[in-house]
Coordinates of N, CA and C in Angstrom, one line a residue:
M16 N -1.4 5.8 -20.1 CA -0.6 4.9 -19.3 C -1.4 3.7 -19.0
K17 N -0.6 2.6 -18.8 CA -1.1 1.3 -18.4 C -0.7 0.9 -17.0
L18 N -1.7 0.5 -16.2 CA -1.4 0.1 -14.9 C -1.8 -1.4 -14.7
Y19 N -0.8 -2.2 -14.4 CA -1.0 -3.7 -14.1 C -1.3 -3.8 -12.6
L20 N -2.4 -4.4 -12.2 CA -2.7 -4.5 -10.8 C -3.6 -5.7 -10.5
N21 N -3.8 -5.9 -9.2 CA -4.9 -6.8 -8.7 C -5.6 -6.1 -7.6
D22 N -6.9 -6.2 -7.6 CA -7.7 -5.4 -6.7 C -7.6 -5.8 -5.3
I23 N -7.0 -7.0 -4.9 CA -6.8 -7.3 -3.5 C -5.5 -6.7 -3.0
S24 N -4.7 -6.3 -3.9 CA -3.3 -5.8 -3.5 C -3.4 -4.5 -2.8
S25 N -2.8 -4.4 -1.6 CA -2.8 -3.1 -0.9 C -1.8 -2.2 -1.7
A26 N -0.8 -2.7 -2.2 CA 0.2 -1.9 -3.0 C -0.5 -1.3 -4.2
A27 N -1.3 -2.0 -4.9 CA -2.0 -1.5 -6.0 C -3.1 -0.5 -5.5
S28 N -3.7 -0.7 -4.4 CA -4.7 0.2 -3.8 C -4.1 1.6 -3.6
R29 N -2.8 1.6 -3.1 CA -2.1 2.9 -3.0 C -2.1 3.7 -4.2
V30 N -1.7 3.1 -5.3 CA -1.6 3.8 -6.6 C -3.0 4.2 -7.1
R31 N -4.0 3.3 -6.9 CA -5.4 3.7 -7.3 C -5.9 4.9 -6.5
I32 N -5.5 5.0 -5.2 CA -5.9 6.1 -4.4 C -5.2 7.4 -5.0
A33 N -3.9 7.3 -5.3 CA -3.2 8.5 -5.8 C -3.8 8.9 -7.1
L34 N -4.1 8.0 -8.0 CA -4.7 8.3 -9.3 C -6.1 9.0 -9.1
A35 N -6.8 8.5 -8.1 CA -8.1 9.2 -7.8 C -8.0 10.6 -7.3
I36 N -7.0 10.8 -6.4 CA -6.8 12.1 -5.8 C -6.4 13.1 -7.0
K37 N -5.5 12.6 -7.9 CA -5.1 13.4 -9.0 C -6.1 13.5 -10.2
Q38 N -7.1 12.6 -10.1 CA -8.0 12.5 -11.3 C -7.3 12.2 -12.6
I39 N -6.5 11.2 -12.5 CA -5.7 10.7 -13.7 C -6.4 9.4 -14.1
E40 N -6.6 9.3 -15.4 CA -7.2 8.0 -15.9 C -6.1 7.3 -16.6
V41 N -6.1 5.9 -16.3 CA -5.1 5.0 -17.0 C -5.9 3.8 -17.5
D42 N -5.2 3.0 -18.3 CA -5.8 1.7 -18.7 C -5.4 0.7 -17.6
V43 N -6.4 0.0 -17.1 CA -6.1 -1.0 -16.1 C -6.1 -2.4 -16.6
L44 N -5.1 -3.1 -16.3 CA -4.8 -4.4 -16.8 C -4.8 -5.4 -15.6
P45 N -5.8 -6.2 -15.2 CA -5.8 -7.0 -14.0 C -4.8 -8.1 -14.2
V46 N -4.1 -8.5 -13.1 CA -3.1 -9.6 -13.1 C -3.5 -10.4 -11.8
S47 N -3.7 -11.7 -12.0 CA -4.0 -12.6 -10.8 C -2.7 -12.8 -10.1
I48 N -2.8 -12.8 -8.7 CA -1.6 -13.0 -7.9 C -1.8 -14.1 -6.9
L49 N -2.9 -14.8 -6.9 CA -3.2 -15.9 -6.0 C -3.3 -17.2 -6.7
G50 N -3.3 -18.3 -6.0 CA -3.5 -19.7 -6.6 C -2.1 -20.3 -7.0
D51 N -2.2 -21.5 -7.6 CA -1.0 -22.3 -7.9 C -0.3 -21.8 -9.1
D52 N -1.0 -21.1 -10.0 CA -0.4 -20.6 -11.2 C -0.8 -19.2 -11.5
P53 N -0.4 -18.2 -10.6 CA -0.9 -16.8 -10.7 C -0.2 -16.2 -11.9
E54 N -0.9 -15.3 -12.6 CA -0.4 -14.6 -13.8 C 0.9 -13.8 -13.5
N55 N 1.1 -13.3 -12.3 CA 2.3 -12.5 -12.0 C 3.6 -13.3 -11.9
R56 N 3.4 -14.7 -11.9 CA 4.6 -15.5 -11.9 C 4.9 -16.1 -13.3
R57 N 4.0 -15.8 -14.3 CA 4.2 -16.4 -15.6 C 5.2 -15.6 -16.4
E58 N 5.8 -16.2 -17.4 CA 6.8 -15.6 -18.2 C 6.3 -14.3 -18.9
D59 N 5.1 -14.3 -19.3 CA 4.5 -13.2 -20.1 C 4.6 -11.9 -19.2
Y60 N 4.2 -12.1 -17.9 CA 4.2 -10.9 -17.0 C 5.6 -10.6 -16.6
L61 N 6.4 -11.6 -16.4 CA 7.8 -11.4 -16.0 C 8.6 -10.5 -17.0
R62 N 8.2 -10.7 -18.3 CA 8.8 -9.8 -19.3 C 8.4 -8.4 -19.2
I63 N 7.2 -8.1 -18.6 CA 6.8 -6.7 -18.3 C 7.5 -6.3 -17.0
N64 N 7.3 -7.0 -16.0 CA 7.9 -6.6 -14.6 C 8.7 -7.8 -14.2
P65 N 10.0 -7.8 -14.2 CA 10.8 -8.9 -13.8 C 10.7 -9.3 -12.4
Q66 N 10.2 -8.4 -11.5 CA 10.0 -8.7 -10.1 C 8.8 -9.6 -9.9
G67 N 7.9 -9.6 -10.9 CA 6.7 -10.5 -10.8 C 5.7 -9.9 -9.8
L68 N 5.7 -8.6 -9.6 CA 4.8 -7.9 -8.6 C 3.9 -7.0 -9.2
V69 N 2.8 -6.6 -8.5 CA 1.9 -5.5 -8.9 C 2.0 -4.5 -7.7
P70 N 1.8 -3.2 -8.1 CA 1.4 -2.7 -9.3 C 2.7 -2.5 -10.2
A71 N 2.5 -2.3 -11.5 CA 3.5 -1.9 -12.5 C 2.8 -0.9 -13.4
L72 N 3.5 0.2 -13.6 CA 2.9 1.3 -14.5 C 3.9 1.4 -15.7
V73 N 3.2 1.4 -16.9 CA 3.8 1.6 -18.2 C 3.5 3.0 -18.6
T74 N 4.4 3.9 -18.8 CA 4.2 5.3 -19.0 C 3.8 5.6 -20.4
D75 N 3.3 6.8 -20.7 CA 3.0 7.2 -22.1 C 4.2 7.0 -23.0
Q76 N 5.4 7.1 -22.5 CA 6.6 6.9 -23.3 C 7.1 5.5 -23.4
G77 N 6.3 4.6 -22.7 CA 6.7 3.2 -22.8 C 7.7 2.8 -21.7
G78 N 8.0 3.7 -20.8 CA 8.9 3.3 -19.7 C 8.1 2.5 -18.6
L79 N 8.8 1.7 -17.9 CA 8.2 0.9 -16.8 C 8.7 1.5 -15.4
I80 N 7.6 1.7 -14.6 CA 7.9 2.1 -13.2 C 7.3 1.0 -12.3
T81 N 8.0 0.5 -11.4 CA 7.6 -0.5 -10.4 C 7.7 0.0 -9.0
Q82 N 7.1 -0.6 -8.1 CA 7.0 -0.2 -6.6 C 6.1 0.9 -6.4
S83 N 5.2 0.8 -5.6 CA 4.0 1.7 -5.4 C 4.5 3.1 -5.0
I84 N 5.5 3.3 -4.2 CA 6.0 4.6 -3.8 C 6.6 5.3 -4.9
A85 N 7.4 4.6 -5.7 CA 8.0 5.2 -6.9 C 7.0 5.6 -7.9
I86 N 6.0 4.8 -8.1 CA 4.9 5.2 -9.0 C 4.1 6.4 -8.5
I87 N 3.8 6.5 -7.2 CA 3.1 7.6 -6.7 C 3.9 8.8 -6.8
E88 N 5.2 8.8 -6.5 CA 6.0 10.0 -6.6 C 6.2 10.4 -8.1
Y89 N 6.2 9.5 -9.0 CA 6.2 9.8 -10.4 C 4.9 10.6 -10.8
L90 N 3.8 10.0 -10.4 CA 2.5 10.7 -10.7 C 2.5 12.1 -10.1
D91 N 3.0 12.2 -8.9 CA 3.0 13.5 -8.2 C 3.9 14.6 -9.0
E92 N 5.0 14.1 -9.5 CA 5.8 15.0 -10.3 C 5.2 15.3 -11.7
L93 N 4.5 14.3 -12.2 CA 3.9 14.5 -13.6 C 2.8 15.4 -13.5
H94 N 1.9 15.3 -12.5 CA 0.8 16.2 -12.2 C 0.9 16.7 -10.8
P95 N 1.5 17.9 -10.6 CA 1.8 18.4 -9.3 C 0.6 18.8 -8.4
E96 N -0.5 19.0 -9.0 CA -1.7 19.4 -8.2 C -2.8 18.3 -8.2
P97 N -3.4 18.0 -7.1 CA -2.9 18.5 -5.8 C -1.7 17.7 -5.3
P98 N -0.9 18.3 -4.5 CA 0.4 17.6 -4.1 C 0.1 16.5 -3.1
L99 N 1.0 15.5 -3.3 CA 0.9 14.3 -2.4 C 1.9 14.3 -1.3
L100 N 2.7 15.4 -1.2 CA 3.5 15.6 0.0 C 3.3 16.9 0.5
P101 N 3.5 17.1 1.9 CA 3.3 18.4 2.5 C 4.4 19.3 2.1
K102 N 4.1 20.7 2.3 CA 5.1 21.7 2.0 C 6.2 21.7 3.0
G103 N 5.9 21.5 4.2 CA 7.0 21.7 5.2 C 8.0 20.5 5.1
L104 N 9.3 20.9 5.3 CA 10.4 19.9 5.2 C 10.2 18.7 6.1
E105 N 9.9 19.0 7.4 CA 9.9 17.9 8.4 C 8.5 17.1 8.1
Q106 N 7.5 17.8 7.7 CA 6.2 17.1 7.4 C 6.4 16.2 6.3
R107 N 7.2 16.6 5.3 CA 7.5 15.8 4.1 C 8.2 14.5 4.5
A108 N 9.2 14.7 5.4 CA 10.0 13.6 5.9 C 9.1 12.7 6.7
L109 N 8.3 13.2 7.6 CA 7.4 12.3 8.4 C 6.4 11.5 7.4
S110 N 5.8 12.1 6.4 CA 5.0 11.4 5.5 C 5.7 10.3 4.8
R111 N 7.0 10.6 4.4 CA 7.8 9.5 3.8 C 8.1 8.4 4.8
S112 N 8.4 8.8 6.0 CA 8.8 7.8 7.0 C 7.7 6.8 7.3
V113 N 6.5 7.3 7.4 CA 5.3 6.5 7.6 C 5.1 5.5 6.4
A114 N 5.2 6.1 5.2 CA 5.0 5.3 4.0 C 6.1 4.2 3.9
I115 N 7.3 4.5 4.2 CA 8.4 3.5 4.1 C 8.3 2.4 5.2
A116 N 7.8 2.9 6.4 CA 7.6 1.9 7.5 C 6.6 0.9 7.1
I117 N 5.5 1.3 6.4 CA 4.5 0.4 6.0 C 5.0 -0.5 4.8
A118 N 5.6 0.1 3.8 CA 6.1 -0.7 2.7 C 7.1 -1.7 3.1
A119 N 8.1 -1.2 3.9 CA 9.3 -2.0 4.1 C 9.2 -2.8 5.4
E120 N 8.5 -2.4 6.4 CA 8.5 -3.1 7.7 C 7.2 -3.9 7.9
I121 N 6.1 -3.6 7.3 CA 4.9 -4.3 7.5 C 4.6 -5.2 6.2
H122 N 4.3 -4.4 5.2 CA 3.8 -5.1 3.9 C 4.8 -6.1 3.4
A123 N 6.1 -5.9 3.5 CA 7.1 -6.8 3.0 C 7.1 -8.1 3.6
L124 N 6.5 -8.3 4.9 CA 6.5 -9.5 5.6 C 5.2 -10.3 5.4
V125 N 4.2 -9.7 4.8 CA 2.8 -10.4 4.7 C 2.2 -10.5 3.3
P126 N 2.9 -10.3 2.2 CA 2.3 -10.5 0.9 C 2.1 -12.0 0.6
P127 N 1.3 -12.3 -0.4 CA 1.0 -13.7 -0.7 C 2.3 -14.6 -1.0
R128 N 3.3 -14.0 -1.6 CA 4.5 -14.8 -1.9 C 5.2 -15.2 -0.6
V129 N 5.1 -14.4 0.5 CA 5.7 -14.8 1.7 C 4.9 -16.0 2.3
A130 N 3.5 -15.8 2.3 CA 2.7 -16.9 2.8 C 3.0 -18.2 2.0
R131 N 3.1 -18.1 0.7 CA 3.4 -19.3 -0.1 C 4.7 -20.0 0.3
R132 N 5.7 -19.2 0.6 CA 7.0 -19.7 1.0 C 6.9 -20.4 2.4
L133 N 6.2 -19.7 3.3 CA 6.0 -20.3 4.7 C 5.2 -21.6 4.6
S134 N 4.2 -21.7 3.7 CA 3.5 -22.9 3.6 C 4.3 -24.1 3.2
T135 N 5.4 -23.9 2.6 CA 6.2 -25.0 2.1 C 7.2 -25.5 3.2
L136 N 7.3 -24.8 4.4 CA 8.1 -25.2 5.5 C 7.5 -26.3 6.3
P137 N 8.3 -27.3 6.7 CA 7.7 -28.4 7.5 C 6.9 -28.0 8.7
G138 N 5.7 -28.4 8.9 CA 4.9 -28.2 10.0 C 4.3 -26.8 10.2
V139 N 4.4 -26.0 9.2 CA 3.8 -24.6 9.3 C 2.4 -24.7 8.7
T140 N 1.4 -24.3 9.6 CA 0.0 -24.5 9.2 C -0.5 -23.1 8.8
G141 N -1.7 -23.2 8.2 CA -2.4 -22.0 7.8 C -2.7 -21.0 9.0
A142 N -3.0 -21.6 10.1 CA -3.3 -20.8 11.3 C -2.0 -20.1 11.7
E143 N -0.9 -20.8 11.7 CA 0.4 -20.2 12.1 C 0.8 -19.0 11.1
I144 N 0.5 -19.2 9.8 CA 0.8 -18.1 8.9 C -0.1 -16.9 9.2
A145 N -1.4 -17.2 9.5 CA -2.3 -16.0 9.9 C -1.7 -15.3 11.2
D146 N -1.2 -16.1 12.1 CA -0.7 -15.5 13.3 C 0.6 -14.6 13.0
W147 N 1.4 -15.2 12.1 CA 2.6 -14.4 11.6 C 2.1 -13.1 11.0
N148 N 1.1 -13.1 10.2 CA 0.7 -11.9 9.6 C 0.2 -10.9 10.6
R149 N -0.6 -11.4 11.5 CA -1.2 -10.5 12.6 C -0.1 -9.9 13.4
H150 N 0.9 -10.7 13.7 CA 2.0 -10.3 14.6 C 2.7 -9.0 13.9
W151 N 3.1 -9.2 12.7 CA 3.9 -8.1 12.0 C 3.0 -6.8 11.7
V152 N 1.8 -7.1 11.4 CA 0.8 -5.9 11.2 C 0.7 -5.2 12.5
M153 N 0.4 -5.8 13.6 CA 0.2 -5.2 14.9 C 1.4 -4.5 15.4
E154 N 2.6 -5.2 15.2 CA 3.8 -4.6 15.7 C 4.2 -3.3 14.9
G155 N 3.9 -3.3 13.6 CA 4.2 -2.3 12.7 C 3.3 -1.0 13.0
L156 N 2.0 -1.3 13.2 CA 1.0 -0.2 13.4 C 1.2 0.4 14.7
Q157 N 1.6 -0.4 15.7 CA 1.8 0.1 17.0 C 3.0 1.1 17.0
A158 N 4.1 0.7 16.2 CA 5.3 1.6 16.1 C 4.9 2.9 15.4
I159 N 4.1 2.8 14.4 CA 3.7 4.0 13.6 C 2.8 4.9 14.5
D160 N 1.9 4.3 15.3 CA 1.1 5.1 16.2 C 2.0 5.9 17.2
R161 N 3.0 5.2 17.7 CA 3.9 5.9 18.6 C 4.7 7.0 18.0
L162 N 5.1 6.7 16.7 CA 5.8 7.8 15.9 C 4.9 9.0 15.8
L163 N 3.6 8.8 15.4 CA 2.7 9.9 15.2 C 2.4 10.6 16.5
Q164 N 2.3 9.9 17.6 CA 2.0 10.6 18.8 C 3.1 11.7 19.2
S165 N 4.3 11.4 18.8 CA 5.4 12.3 19.1 C 5.6 13.3 18.0
H166 N 5.0 13.1 16.8 CA 5.3 14.1 15.7 C 4.1 14.7 15.1
Q167 N 3.0 13.9 15.1 CA 1.9 14.4 14.3 C 1.2 15.6 14.8
A168 N 0.8 16.5 14.0 CA 0.1 17.7 14.4 C -0.9 18.0 13.3
G169 N -2.1 17.5 13.4 CA -3.1 17.7 12.4 C -4.0 16.5 12.3
P170 N -5.0 16.5 11.4 CA -6.0 15.4 11.3 C -5.4 14.2 10.5
F171 N -4.4 14.4 9.8 CA -3.8 13.3 8.9 C -2.4 13.0 9.4
V172 N -1.7 12.1 8.7 CA -0.4 11.6 9.1 C 0.6 12.7 9.2
A173 N 0.6 13.7 8.3 CA 1.6 14.8 8.4 C 0.9 16.1 8.1
G174 N -0.1 16.5 8.9 CA -0.6 17.8 8.8 C -2.1 17.8 8.4
Q175 N -2.5 18.9 7.7 CA -3.9 19.2 7.4 C -4.5 18.5 6.2
Q176 N -3.6 17.9 5.4 CA -4.1 17.2 4.2 C -3.5 15.8 4.1
A177 N -4.4 14.9 3.5 CA -3.8 13.6 3.2 C -2.6 13.6 2.3
S178 N -1.6 12.8 2.6 CA -0.4 12.8 1.8 C 0.0 11.4 1.6
L179 N 1.3 11.2 1.2 CA 1.9 9.9 0.8 C 1.7 8.9 2.0
G180 N 2.0 9.4 3.2 CA 1.9 8.5 4.4 C 0.5 8.0 4.6
D181 N -0.6 8.8 4.3 CA -2.0 8.4 4.4 C -2.3 7.4 3.4
I182 N -1.8 7.6 2.2 CA -2.1 6.8 1.0 C -1.6 5.4 1.3
L183 N -0.5 5.2 2.0 CA 0.0 3.9 2.4 C -0.7 3.3 3.6
L184 N -0.9 4.2 4.5 CA -1.6 3.7 5.8 C -3.0 3.1 5.6
F185 N -3.8 3.8 4.7 CA -5.2 3.4 4.7 C -5.4 1.9 4.2
P186 N -4.8 1.5 3.1 CA -4.9 0.1 2.7 C -4.5 -0.9 3.9
Q187 N -3.4 -0.5 4.5 CA -2.9 -1.3 5.6 C -3.9 -1.4 6.7
T188 N -4.5 -0.3 7.1 CA -5.5 -0.4 8.2 C -6.8 -1.1 7.8
V189 N -7.1 -1.0 6.6 CA -8.3 -1.7 6.1 C -8.1 -3.2 6.2
N190 N -6.9 -3.6 5.8 CA -6.5 -5.1 5.9 C -6.4 -5.5 7.3
A191 N -5.9 -4.6 8.2 CA -5.8 -5.0 9.6 C -7.1 -5.2 10.2
E192 N -8.1 -4.4 9.9 CA -9.5 -4.7 10.4 C -10.0 -6.0 9.9
R193 N -9.7 -6.3 8.6 CA -10.2 -7.6 8.1 C -9.5 -8.8 8.8
M194 N -8.3 -8.6 9.3 CA -7.7 -9.6 10.1 C -8.3 -9.8 11.5
G195 N -9.2 -8.9 11.9 CA -9.8 -8.9 13.2 C -9.0 -8.0 14.2
I196 N -8.1 -7.2 13.7 CA -7.4 -6.2 14.6 C -8.2 -5.1 14.9
D197 N -8.4 -4.7 16.1 CA -9.1 -3.6 16.6 C -8.3 -2.3 16.6
L198 N -8.6 -1.4 15.6 CA -7.8 -0.2 15.5 C -8.0 0.8 16.7
S199 N -9.0 0.6 17.5 CA -9.3 1.5 18.6 C -8.2 1.4 19.7
Q200 N -7.3 0.4 19.7 CA -6.2 0.3 20.7 C -5.2 1.4 20.3
W201 N -5.3 1.9 19.1 CA -4.4 3.1 18.7 C -5.3 4.2 18.2
P202 N -5.8 5.0 19.2 CA -6.7 6.1 18.8 C -6.3 7.0 17.8
M203 N -5.0 7.3 17.7 CA -4.6 8.3 16.7 C -4.7 7.7 15.3
L204 N -4.3 6.4 15.1 CA -4.4 5.7 13.9 C -5.9 5.5 13.5
A205 N -6.6 5.2 14.5 CA -8.1 4.9 14.2 C -8.7 6.2 13.8
G206 N -8.4 7.4 14.3 CA -8.9 8.6 13.9 C -8.6 9.0 12.5
I207 N -7.3 8.8 12.1 CA -6.8 9.0 10.7 C -7.5 8.1 9.8
H208 N -7.7 6.8 10.2 CA -8.3 5.8 9.3 C -9.8 6.2 9.1
A209 N -10.5 6.7 10.1 CA -11.9 7.1 10.0 C -12.0 8.3 9.0
R210 N -11.1 9.2 9.2 CA -11.2 10.4 8.3 C -10.9 10.1 6.8
L211 N -10.0 9.2 6.6 CA -9.7 8.8 5.2 C -10.8 8.0 4.7
A212 N -11.5 7.2 5.5 CA -12.6 6.3 5.0 C -13.7 7.2 4.6
D213 N -13.8 8.5 5.0 CA -14.9 9.3 4.6 C -14.6 10.1 3.3
M214 N -13.4 9.8 2.7 CA -13.0 10.5 1.5 C -13.1 9.5 0.3
P215 N -13.9 9.9 -0.7 CA -14.2 8.9 -1.8 C -12.9 8.4 -2.4
A216 N -11.9 9.2 -2.6 CA -10.7 8.7 -3.3 C -10.0 7.5 -2.5
F217 N -10.2 7.5 -1.2 CA -9.7 6.4 -0.4 C -10.7 5.2 -0.3
A218 N -12.0 5.6 0.1 CA -13.0 4.6 0.3 C -13.2 3.8 -0.9
E219 N -13.3 4.4 -2.1 CA -13.6 3.7 -3.4 C -12.4 2.9 -3.9
N220 N -11.3 3.1 -3.4 CA -10.1 2.4 -3.9 C -9.4 1.6 -2.9
A221 N -10.1 1.2 -1.8 CA -9.5 0.3 -0.8 C -9.3 -1.1 -1.4
P222 N -8.3 -1.9 -0.9 CA -8.1 -3.2 -1.4 C -9.3 -4.1 -1.3
A223 N -9.7 -4.8 -2.3 CA -10.8 -5.7 -2.3 C -10.6 -6.8 -1.3
P224 N -11.6 -7.3 -0.6 CA -11.4 -8.5 0.3 C -11.1 -9.8 -0.5
R225 N -10.2 -10.6 0.1 CA -10.0 -11.9 -0.6 C -11.1 -12.8 -0.4
T226 N -11.4 -13.5 -1.5 CA -12.6 -14.4 -1.4 C -12.2 -15.8 -1.3

């Protein structure tokens, strides 16, 4: 399989974590996503992934899978052990709920393409874009922390083992700390983050810092 990614991408980090947990090897093809002429906006890459996003996985059969959650669930079905979703029905739903909250309610508002669009609006400064990003990350993480306080029972998002929700949570909390956000205001999230950071599959595949 071939995986198109960029190391700073938290979405790509999610897939790299899943691959590490599953011990699956793929061919990695880096794609630049920053700057005035990033590779992900060029026609060559758009022919591979019309959305112009990373990650994108090309399967052994030549099929294309986009969106990190879809890729992770494909990998989980392709190689069922170890599983990336809990056995319990409600725990599986909780893990997916947290994953989708991060992908749809936090990450969707703060990727580079949103920042590029905001920077074209009259009077919007870099500092205001940074404030925008911090606002949505903090609001989203606070909501997830409250959700877990009422549902979570175990050391991870949905029980005794790291699952899909943790795979999406960890890159987001790593980037939150890099924004200067103190995770200790959400003790439950901070605890999960610390436990995940002790696991090589997570720590070694965190999103790279932007230079």
